[in-house]
């Protein structure tokens, strides 16, 4: 049965048809057919350009007659766009067939190569395609006889080949890969061992090191020193060596010698407690003394290598890098490159030679210092206490993108690279980095956004008048990042500078030498280009392999409306040469970090650092109690978990375990004019505290917290303007229900906090402490009383002669109701209490007969 609406439509069709002539009907039918086939044509109007190892650049680029190079395919696509050829209305696909494509120059895409939303350019692989900046080394022979400087233990073990020639010259390089595994540039300490410097002379720009037995430092041409300092390393070219007994004094080339000796952060570490900065020397023939090491002799045009037992040099694939950049996408601010997409391409074997030519002294996150020094008189207009200045450059990258929008790299690989893998620089917006593998990279896997222009001092906030400069609305998701930062140990897994609207989601990062994700730059609370950034659902583990002052996720500067949520951070390495062995964290909001929400992040403990933060940070529900599904959902999403077939090989250094222990802070104010409830609640939110952990009495505040928060609170508590801040971390007595009663503790409890002084008599103070040392053995009735009263924990802290007593009871119950149960049918408790009275007196401000005072929660 037809509906009334359908009947009405049919009537209209009949009326129209009645008044049309046959010729008109024919014309309309024909027009409709033309439109229909035009739409089909528009949808199908795209072109494929093929590239093959067996092709020729004289070919047309069809599947049957492919081109030989990506360079020619890009040129062909550019010409089609220039001529506005009708074949490309649906886009251009450059399809590269399986193979190893050695590049002699970088692939460059310019604004003229841009696609559009409806007509993008896609560059993709059919099977495994490698775009390589490397050169293969052939003609290996076993070295016969000896050469000057080669250690005796190496005789008969070393193989030799001619140094590679590239573009008519001997090729200088810093990496050698044998069968896809990075070999070791010959160094004076074997394996992971390093020495410790003896001293650093800033004025004379020299360093003293211990002289190893049987190591000759006479041949130093090309020799370098790697020094480990705080959160960064430095590569210094050795200029001279003076040997005096068991000590060698090194001087270095310029400009790195001056910068290394003048800059204060980071600097060589000198400490009797934790050891001086670690170091090793490298790139000298006399250091070639173990399997897996190599040395390039530029003077005699030879390459020497001591193979591992599993390597047959007659069959081995040996590759050294020749190009710094494999691919560059270069737009302009007015004409950005756009709508170019890479899929399934592997970018492999890139070089980076700055350390060999000018040295490498990084400031942070791999950004090397062009100039840096300590100020004679501290202070700048923006930062009155700033005592150093620095200007930095940015390391080269295998793939570099500048002024580009709506580009993407998907399911690509970035492998065997000397410096940064993929770098989205200035003026990059609405781009996507998704489902890629980053593995075996000397520097950072991914950098994005402006850090500091070379002409701008690093502490000045970046906020350009032309907002098109800002890296904005980019997405980095579902990438696997393993074994990166393996040469520049101070680089990071993902490093974002001044970015806006970035989303860093569902990445897995492991086996990195420093931090997993670093976001922000400038060390400033001032307004800058950063805002609305998100780091969420990432999985970061096995980090901090070499450097500390580190975190799984690290931030700098003000970033309004930014979020760090639902990440999993776990398993930080025990770094053997860390300047401060305990100075590592899971989450770290560093100088100026402001307006962040840090929520629902899973970490084994709450070992976080808030260092000189700005306002408006919110910390909520982070740590081991985060719900299980957040932990399970972090990292690669299911469609991308195939990447996990690429397994990282973790070091056997061991994993740090942070033990959370309770401590007490006491703040004493000059009057009873304590900060108000709202101020304290805001302070708690900004400093990873629960408001319920803050208590007050008269002119004093007490914060009952974890030792893992001490470093942060020692800085941030100063904001509350107390006249005195005291830390109670000497726990000399503890009753534990599970241990002393054999009962499991309740799920939730309230803490009652009291304070008193010991009498001002050292002998009596010792007696008091002795009583508590032996209480469980000699006075078991006391524990029995605590068990009867349902006490969950009882702890006493001491600082000088003041005591802090914490009694933990089941949530919702009252101490006045429970406390009488301690003495019920238990007269020994009364006896104990009577004895203790003579050792105790009230703290300053108590009434004459008052001893123990109760601190009340600020929430009441």
Coordinates of N, CA and C in Angstrom, one line a residue, residues 508-704:
X508 N 54.2 3.4 22.9 CA 55.0 2.6 23.8 C 56.5 3.0 23.6
X509 N 57.1 3.3 24.7 CA 58.5 3.8 24.7 C 59.3 3.0 25.7
X510 N 60.4 2.4 25.3 CA 61.3 1.7 26.2 C 62.7 1.7 25.7
X511 N 63.6 1.3 26.7 CA 65.0 1.2 26.4 C 65.6 2.6 25.9
X512 N 65.3 3.6 26.7 CA 65.9 4.9 26.4 C 66.8 5.4 27.6
X513 N 67.8 6.2 27.2 CA 68.8 6.6 28.2 C 68.4 7.6 29.2
X514 N 67.4 8.4 28.8 CA 66.9 9.5 29.6 C 65.4 9.5 29.7
X515 N 64.7 10.5 29.5 CA 63.3 10.6 29.7 C 62.5 10.0 28.5
X516 N 61.3 9.5 28.8 CA 60.5 8.9 27.7 C 59.8 10.0 26.9
X517 N 59.0 10.8 27.5 CA 58.4 12.0 26.8 C 58.8 13.2 27.6
X518 N 59.2 14.2 26.8 CA 59.6 15.5 27.3 C 58.7 16.6 26.6
X519 N 58.0 17.4 27.3 CA 57.1 18.4 26.6 C 57.3 19.8 27.3
X520 N 57.7 20.7 26.5 CA 57.9 22.1 26.9 C 59.3 22.5 26.9
X521 N 59.5 23.8 26.9 CA 60.8 24.5 26.9 C 60.7 25.8 27.5
X522 N 61.8 26.4 27.9 CA 61.8 27.8 28.4 C 61.9 28.0 29.8
X523 N 61.6 27.1 30.7 CA 61.8 27.2 32.1 C 61.1 28.5 32.6
X524 N 59.8 28.7 32.2 CA 59.2 29.9 32.5 C 57.7 29.7 32.9
X525 N 57.2 30.6 33.9 CA 55.8 30.6 34.2 C 55.1 31.6 33.4
X526 N 55.8 32.4 32.5 CA 55.2 33.4 31.8 C 54.3 32.8 30.6
X527 N 53.4 33.6 30.1 CA 52.6 33.2 28.9 C 53.5 33.0 27.7
X528 N 53.2 31.9 27.0 CA 54.1 31.6 25.9 C 53.2 30.9 24.8
X529 N 53.8 30.2 23.9 CA 53.0 29.7 22.8 C 52.2 28.4 23.2
X530 N 52.6 27.8 24.3 CA 52.1 26.4 24.6 C 50.7 26.5 25.3
X531 N 49.8 25.6 24.9 CA 48.5 25.4 25.6 C 47.8 24.2 25.0
X532 N 46.8 23.7 25.7 CA 45.9 22.7 25.2 C 46.7 21.5 24.7
X533 N 47.6 21.0 25.5 CA 48.4 19.8 25.1 C 48.0 18.6 25.9
X534 N 48.1 17.4 25.3 CA 47.6 16.2 25.9 C 48.7 15.1 25.8
X535 N 49.0 14.5 26.9 CA 49.8 13.2 26.9 C 49.0 12.2 27.6
X536 N 48.5 11.2 26.8 CA 47.5 10.3 27.4 C 47.7 8.8 26.9
X537 N 47.5 7.9 27.8 CA 47.5 6.4 27.5 C 48.8 5.9 26.9
X538 N 49.9 6.5 27.2 CA 51.2 6.0 26.8 C 51.7 5.0 27.8
X539 N 52.6 4.1 27.3 CA 53.2 3.1 28.1 C 54.7 3.4 28.0
X540 N 55.4 3.7 29.2 CA 56.8 4.1 29.2 C 57.5 3.2 30.2
X541 N 58.5 2.5 29.8 CA 59.2 1.6 30.7 C 60.6 1.4 30.3
X542 N 61.4 0.9 31.2 CA 62.9 0.7 30.9 C 63.5 2.0 30.4
X543 N 63.4 3.0 31.2 CA 64.0 4.3 30.8 C 65.1 4.7 31.8
X544 N 65.7 5.9 31.6 CA 66.8 6.3 32.5 C 68.0 5.3 32.5
X545 N 68.3 4.8 31.3 CA 69.3 3.8 31.2 C 70.7 4.3 31.6
X546 N 71.0 5.6 31.3 CA 72.2 6.2 31.7 C 72.1 7.5 32.5
X547 N 71.1 8.3 32.3 CA 71.1 9.6 32.9 C 69.9 9.8 33.9
X548 N 70.2 10.5 35.0 CA 69.1 10.8 35.9 C 68.7 12.3 35.9
X549 N 68.0 12.8 36.9 CA 67.2 14.0 36.8 C 66.2 13.8 35.7
X550 N 65.5 12.7 35.8 CA 64.8 12.1 34.7 C 63.4 11.7 35.1
X551 N 62.6 11.5 34.1 CA 61.2 10.9 34.4 C 60.7 10.2 33.2
X552 N 59.7 9.4 33.4 CA 59.0 8.8 32.3 C 58.3 9.9 31.4
X553 N 57.7 10.9 32.1 CA 57.1 12.0 31.5 C 57.6 13.3 32.2
X554 N 58.1 14.2 31.4 CA 58.7 15.4 32.0 C 58.2 16.6 31.3
X555 N 57.9 17.7 32.0 CA 57.3 18.9 31.5 C 58.1 20.2 31.9
X556 N 58.0 21.2 31.1 CA 58.6 22.5 31.4 C 57.6 23.6 31.1
X557 N 57.5 24.6 31.9 CA 56.8 25.9 31.6 C 55.3 25.8 31.6
X558 N 54.7 27.0 31.5 CA 53.3 27.1 31.6 C 52.6 26.6 30.3
X559 N 51.6 25.7 30.5 CA 50.9 25.1 29.4 C 49.4 25.0 29.7
X560 N 48.7 26.2 29.7 CA 47.3 26.2 30.1 C 46.4 25.1 29.4
X561 N 45.5 24.5 30.2 CA 44.5 23.5 29.7 C 45.2 22.3 29.1
X562 N 46.3 21.9 29.8 CA 47.0 20.7 29.3 C 46.8 19.5 30.2
X563 N 46.9 18.3 29.7 CA 46.5 17.1 30.5 C 47.6 16.0 30.3
X564 N 47.9 15.4 31.4 CA 48.7 14.2 31.5 C 47.9 13.1 32.2
X565 N 47.3 12.2 31.4 CA 46.3 11.3 32.0 C 46.4 9.9 31.5
X566 N 46.2 9.0 32.4 CA 46.0 7.5 32.0 C 47.2 6.9 31.4
X567 N 48.4 7.4 31.7 CA 49.6 6.8 31.2 C 50.1 5.8 32.2
X568 N 51.0 4.9 31.8 CA 51.6 3.9 32.6 C 53.1 4.1 32.5
X569 N 53.7 4.4 33.7 CA 55.2 4.6 33.7 C 55.8 3.6 34.7
X570 N 56.7 2.8 34.3 CA 57.2 1.8 35.2 C 58.7 1.4 34.8
X571 N 59.4 0.8 35.7 CA 60.7 0.1 35.4 C 61.7 1.1 34.9
X572 N 62.2 1.9 35.8 CA 63.4 2.8 35.5 C 64.7 2.0 35.9
X573 N 65.6 2.1 35.0 CA 66.9 1.3 35.2 C 67.7 1.9 36.4
X574 N 68.5 1.0 36.9 CA 69.5 1.5 37.9 C 70.7 2.0 37.1
X575 N 70.8 3.3 36.9 CA 71.9 3.8 36.1 C 73.2 3.8 36.9
X576 N 74.2 3.2 36.4 CA 75.4 3.0 37.2 C 76.2 4.2 37.5
X577 N 76.1 5.3 36.7 CA 76.9 6.5 37.0 C 76.1 7.7 37.2
X578 N 74.9 7.6 37.8 CA 74.0 8.7 38.0 C 74.7 9.6 39.1
X579 N 74.5 10.9 38.8 CA 75.2 11.9 39.7 C 74.5 11.9 41.1
X580 N 73.2 11.7 41.1 CA 72.4 11.5 42.4 C 71.6 10.2 42.2
X581 N 72.0 9.1 42.8 CA 71.3 7.8 42.5 C 69.8 7.8 42.8
X582 N 69.3 8.7 43.7 CA 67.9 8.7 44.0 C 67.1 9.7 43.3
X583 N 67.8 10.5 42.4 CA 67.1 11.6 41.8 C 66.5 11.2 40.4
X584 N 65.5 10.3 40.5 CA 64.8 9.8 39.4 C 63.3 9.8 39.8
X585 N 62.4 9.9 38.7 CA 61.0 10.0 39.0 C 60.2 9.4 37.9
X586 N 59.0 9.1 38.2 CA 58.0 8.6 37.2 C 57.4 9.8 36.5
X587 N 57.0 10.8 37.2 CA 56.4 12.0 36.6 C 57.2 13.2 37.2
X588 N 57.5 14.2 36.3 CA 58.3 15.3 36.7 C 57.9 16.6 36.1
X589 N 57.2 17.4 36.8 CA 56.8 18.8 36.3 C 57.9 19.7 36.8
X590 N 58.7 20.2 35.8 CA 59.9 21.0 36.2 C 59.6 22.5 36.0
X591 N 60.6 23.3 36.1 CA 60.5 24.7 36.3 C 59.4 25.4 35.4
X592 N 58.6 26.1 36.1 CA 57.5 26.9 35.4 C 56.3 26.1 35.0
X593 N 56.3 24.8 35.2 CA 55.2 24.0 34.8 C 53.9 24.5 35.5
X594 N 52.9 24.8 34.7 CA 51.7 25.4 35.2 C 50.5 25.0 34.4
X595 N 49.4 25.0 35.1 CA 48.0 24.7 34.5 C 47.9 23.4 33.9
X596 N 48.5 22.4 34.5 CA 48.4 21.0 34.1 C 47.4 20.3 34.9
X597 N 46.7 19.3 34.3 CA 45.9 18.3 35.1 C 46.7 17.0 34.9
X598 N 47.1 16.5 36.1 CA 47.9 15.2 36.1 C 47.0 14.2 36.8
X599 N 46.4 13.3 36.1 CA 45.3 12.5 36.7 C 45.3 11.1 36.1
X600 N 45.1 10.1 37.1 CA 44.8 8.7 36.7 C 46.0 8.1 36.0
X601 N 47.2 8.5 36.4 CA 48.4 7.9 35.8 C 48.9 6.7 36.7
X602 N 49.1 5.6 36.1 CA 49.6 4.4 37.0 C 51.1 4.4 37.1
X603 N 51.6 4.4 38.3 CA 53.0 4.2 38.5 C 53.2 3.3 39.8
X604 N 54.3 2.6 39.9 CA 54.4 1.7 41.1 C 54.3 2.4 42.4
X605 N 54.9 3.6 42.5 CA 54.8 4.4 43.7 C 54.6 5.9 43.3
X606 N 54.3 6.7 44.2 CA 54.1 8.1 43.9 C 55.5 8.9 44.0
X607 N 56.4 8.4 43.2 CA 57.7 9.1 43.2 C 57.7 10.1 42.0
X608 N 57.3 11.3 42.4 CA 57.1 12.4 41.4 C 57.9 13.6 41.9
X609 N 58.2 14.5 41.0 CA 58.9 15.8 41.4 C 58.2 17.0 40.8
X610 N 57.8 17.9 41.7 CA 57.3 19.2 41.2 C 58.4 20.2 41.6
X611 N 59.2 20.7 40.6 CA 60.3 21.5 40.8 C 60.0 23.0 40.3
X612 N 59.9 23.9 41.3 CA 59.7 25.3 40.9 C 58.5 25.5 40.0
X613 N 57.4 24.8 40.3 CA 56.2 24.9 39.4 C 55.5 26.2 39.6
X614 N 54.8 26.6 38.5 CA 53.9 27.7 38.6 C 52.5 27.3 39.2
X615 N 51.5 28.1 39.0 CA 50.2 27.8 39.6 C 49.3 26.9 38.8
X616 N 48.2 26.5 39.4 CA 47.1 25.9 38.8 C 47.3 24.5 38.3
X617 N 48.3 23.8 38.8 CA 48.4 22.4 38.5 C 47.4 21.6 39.4
X618 N 46.8 20.5 38.9 CA 46.0 19.7 39.6 C 46.5 18.3 39.5
X619 N 46.8 17.7 40.7 CA 47.3 16.3 40.8 C 46.1 15.5 41.4
X620 N 45.7 14.4 40.7 CA 44.6 13.7 41.3 C 44.7 12.2 40.9
X621 N 44.6 11.3 41.9 CA 44.5 9.9 41.7 C 45.6 9.3 40.8
X622 N 46.9 9.6 41.2 CA 48.0 9.0 40.5 C 48.7 8.0 41.4
X623 N 49.3 6.9 40.8 CA 50.0 5.9 41.6 C 49.5 4.5 41.4
X624 N 49.9 3.6 42.4 CA 49.6 2.2 42.2 C 48.1 1.8 42.3
X625 N 47.3 2.7 42.9 CA 45.9 2.4 43.1 C 45.0 2.8 41.9
X626 N 45.5 3.2 40.8 CA 44.8 3.5 39.6 C 44.1 2.3 39.1
X627 N 42.9 2.4 38.6 CA 42.1 1.2 38.2 C 42.8 0.4 37.2
X628 N 42.6 -0.9 37.2 CA 43.4 -1.9 36.3 C 43.2 -1.6 34.9
X629 N 42.0 -1.2 34.5 CA 41.7 -1.1 33.0 C 42.6 0.0 32.4
X630 N 42.9 1.1 33.2 CA 43.8 2.1 32.7 C 45.2 1.5 32.4
X631 N 45.6 0.7 33.3 CA 46.9 0.0 33.1 C 46.9 -0.9 31.8
X632 N 45.8 -1.6 31.6 CA 45.7 -2.5 30.5 C 45.5 -1.7 29.2
X633 N 44.9 -0.6 29.2 CA 44.6 0.1 27.9 C 45.8 1.0 27.5
X634 N 46.8 1.3 28.3 CA 47.9 2.1 27.9 C 48.7 1.4 26.9
X635 N 49.4 2.2 26.1 CA 50.3 1.7 25.1 C 49.6 1.4 23.8
X636 N 50.2 0.6 22.9 CA 49.6 0.5 21.6 C 48.2 -0.1 21.6
X637 N 47.3 0.5 20.8 CA 46.0 -0.1 20.7 C 46.1 -1.3 19.8
X638 N 45.0 -2.1 19.9 CA 45.0 -3.5 19.2 C 45.5 -3.5 17.8
X639 N 45.0 -2.6 16.9 CA 45.4 -2.7 15.5 C 46.9 -2.4 15.3
X640 N 47.6 -1.9 16.3 CA 49.0 -1.6 16.1 C 49.9 -2.5 16.9
X641 N 49.3 -3.5 17.6 CA 50.1 -4.3 18.5 C 51.0 -5.3 17.8
X642 N 50.8 -5.4 16.5 CA 51.7 -6.2 15.7 C 53.2 -5.7 15.7
X643 N 53.3 -4.4 16.0 CA 54.6 -3.7 16.1 C 55.4 -4.4 17.3
X644 N 54.8 -4.9 18.2 CA 55.5 -5.5 19.4 C 56.3 -6.8 19.0
X645 N 56.2 -7.2 17.8 CA 57.1 -8.3 17.3 C 58.5 -7.8 17.4
X646 N 58.7 -6.5 17.3 CA 60.0 -5.9 17.4 C 60.4 -5.8 18.9
X647 N 61.1 -6.8 19.4 CA 61.4 -6.8 20.8 C 62.6 -6.0 21.2
X648 N 62.5 -5.3 22.2 CA 63.7 -4.6 22.8 C 64.5 -5.6 23.6
X649 N 65.8 -5.4 23.6 CA 66.7 -6.2 24.4 C 67.2 -5.3 25.6
X650 N 66.6 -5.6 26.7 CA 66.8 -4.8 27.9 C 68.1 -5.1 28.6
X651 N 68.7 -4.0 29.2 CA 70.0 -4.2 29.9 C 69.7 -5.0 31.2
X652 N 70.8 -5.6 31.7 CA 70.7 -6.4 32.9 C 71.1 -5.6 34.2
X653 N 71.0 -4.3 34.0 CA 71.4 -3.4 35.1 C 70.4 -3.4 36.3
X654 N 69.2 -3.9 36.1 CA 68.3 -4.0 37.2 C 67.3 -2.8 37.2
X655 N 66.2 -2.9 37.9 CA 65.2 -1.9 38.0 C 65.1 -1.3 39.4
X656 N 65.0 0.0 39.4 CA 64.8 0.7 40.7 C 63.4 0.4 41.4
X657 N 63.4 0.2 42.6 CA 62.2 0.0 43.4 C 62.2 1.1 44.5
X658 N 61.2 2.0 44.4 CA 61.1 3.1 45.4 C 60.2 2.6 46.5
X659 N 60.7 2.6 47.7 CA 59.9 2.2 48.9 C 59.3 3.5 49.5
X660 N 57.9 3.5 49.6 CA 57.2 4.6 50.2 C 57.2 4.5 51.7
X661 N 57.8 5.4 52.4 CA 57.8 5.5 53.8 C 57.2 6.8 54.3
X662 N 56.5 6.8 55.4 CA 55.8 8.0 55.9 C 56.8 8.9 56.6
X663 N 56.6 10.2 56.4 CA 57.3 11.3 57.0 C 56.4 12.4 57.4
X664 N 56.8 13.3 58.2 CA 56.0 14.4 58.7 C 56.7 15.7 58.5
X665 N 56.0 16.7 57.9 CA 56.5 18.1 57.9 C 55.8 18.9 58.9
X666 N 56.5 19.7 59.6 CA 55.8 20.7 60.5 C 56.2 22.1 60.1
X667 N 55.2 23.0 60.0 CA 55.5 24.4 59.6 C 55.1 25.2 60.8
X668 N 56.0 26.0 61.3 CA 55.8 26.9 62.4 C 55.7 28.3 61.9
X669 N 54.6 29.0 62.2 CA 54.3 30.4 61.8 C 54.6 31.4 63.0
X670 N 54.9 32.6 62.6 CA 55.2 33.6 63.6 C 54.0 33.9 64.5
X671 N 52.8 33.8 64.0 CA 51.6 34.0 64.7 C 50.6 32.9 64.4
X672 N 49.4 33.0 64.9 CA 48.4 32.0 64.5 C 47.7 32.3 63.2
X673 N 48.3 33.3 62.4 CA 47.7 33.6 61.2 C 48.2 32.6 60.1
X674 N 47.7 31.4 60.2 CA 48.0 30.4 59.3 C 47.3 30.6 57.9
X675 N 47.8 30.0 56.8 CA 47.1 30.1 55.6 C 45.7 29.5 55.7
X676 N 44.7 30.1 55.0 CA 43.3 29.7 55.1 C 43.1 28.3 54.4
X677 N 41.9 27.8 54.7 CA 41.5 26.5 54.2 C 41.6 26.4 52.7
X678 N 41.1 27.4 52.0 CA 41.1 27.4 50.6 C 42.5 27.4 50.0
X679 N 43.4 28.2 50.6 CA 44.8 28.3 50.2 C 45.5 26.9 50.4
X680 N 45.2 26.3 51.5 CA 45.8 25.0 51.7 C 45.2 23.9 50.8
X681 N 43.9 24.0 50.5 CA 43.4 23.0 49.6 C 43.9 23.2 48.2
X682 N 44.1 24.4 47.8 CA 44.8 24.6 46.5 C 46.2 24.1 46.5
X683 N 46.9 24.4 47.6 CA 48.3 23.9 47.7 C 48.3 22.4 47.6
X684 N 47.4 21.7 48.2 CA 47.4 20.3 48.2 C 47.2 19.8 46.8
X685 N 46.2 20.4 46.0 CA 45.9 19.9 44.7 C 47.1 20.1 43.7
X686 N 47.9 21.2 44.0 CA 49.0 21.5 43.1 C 50.3 20.7 43.5
X687 N 50.2 20.0 44.6 CA 51.4 19.3 45.1 C 51.2 17.9 45.4
X688 N 50.2 17.3 44.7 CA 50.1 15.8 44.8 C 49.8 15.4 46.3
X689 N 49.0 16.2 47.0 CA 48.6 15.9 48.4 C 47.1 15.8 48.5
X690 N 46.7 15.0 49.4 CA 45.3 15.0 49.8 C 45.0 16.1 50.9
X691 N 44.0 16.9 50.8 CA 43.7 17.8 51.9 C 43.7 17.2 53.2
X692 N 43.2 15.9 53.3 CA 43.1 15.2 54.5 C 44.5 14.9 55.2
X693 N 45.6 15.2 54.5 CA 46.9 14.9 55.0 C 47.5 16.2 55.7
X694 N 46.7 17.3 55.7 CA 47.2 18.5 56.4 C 46.4 18.8 57.7
X695 N 47.1 19.0 58.7 CA 46.6 19.2 60.1 C 47.1 20.5 60.7
X696 N 46.3 21.1 61.7 CA 46.8 22.3 62.3 C 46.5 22.3 63.8
X697 N 47.4 23.1 64.5 CA 47.2 23.4 65.9 C 47.9 24.7 66.2
X698 N 47.2 25.6 66.8 CA 47.7 27.0 67.1 C 48.4 27.6 65.9
X699 N 49.7 27.8 66.0 CA 50.5 28.5 64.9 C 51.3 27.5 64.1
X700 N 50.8 26.2 64.1 CA 51.5 25.2 63.4 C 50.7 24.4 62.4
X701 N 51.3 24.0 61.3 CA 50.7 23.0 60.4 C 51.5 21.8 60.4
X702 N 50.9 20.6 60.2 CA 51.6 19.4 60.0 C 51.1 18.7 58.7
X703 N 52.0 18.2 57.9 CA 51.6 17.5 56.7 C 52.2 16.1 56.9
X704 N 51.3 15.1 56.8 CA 51.7 13.7 57.0 C 51.7 13.1 55.6

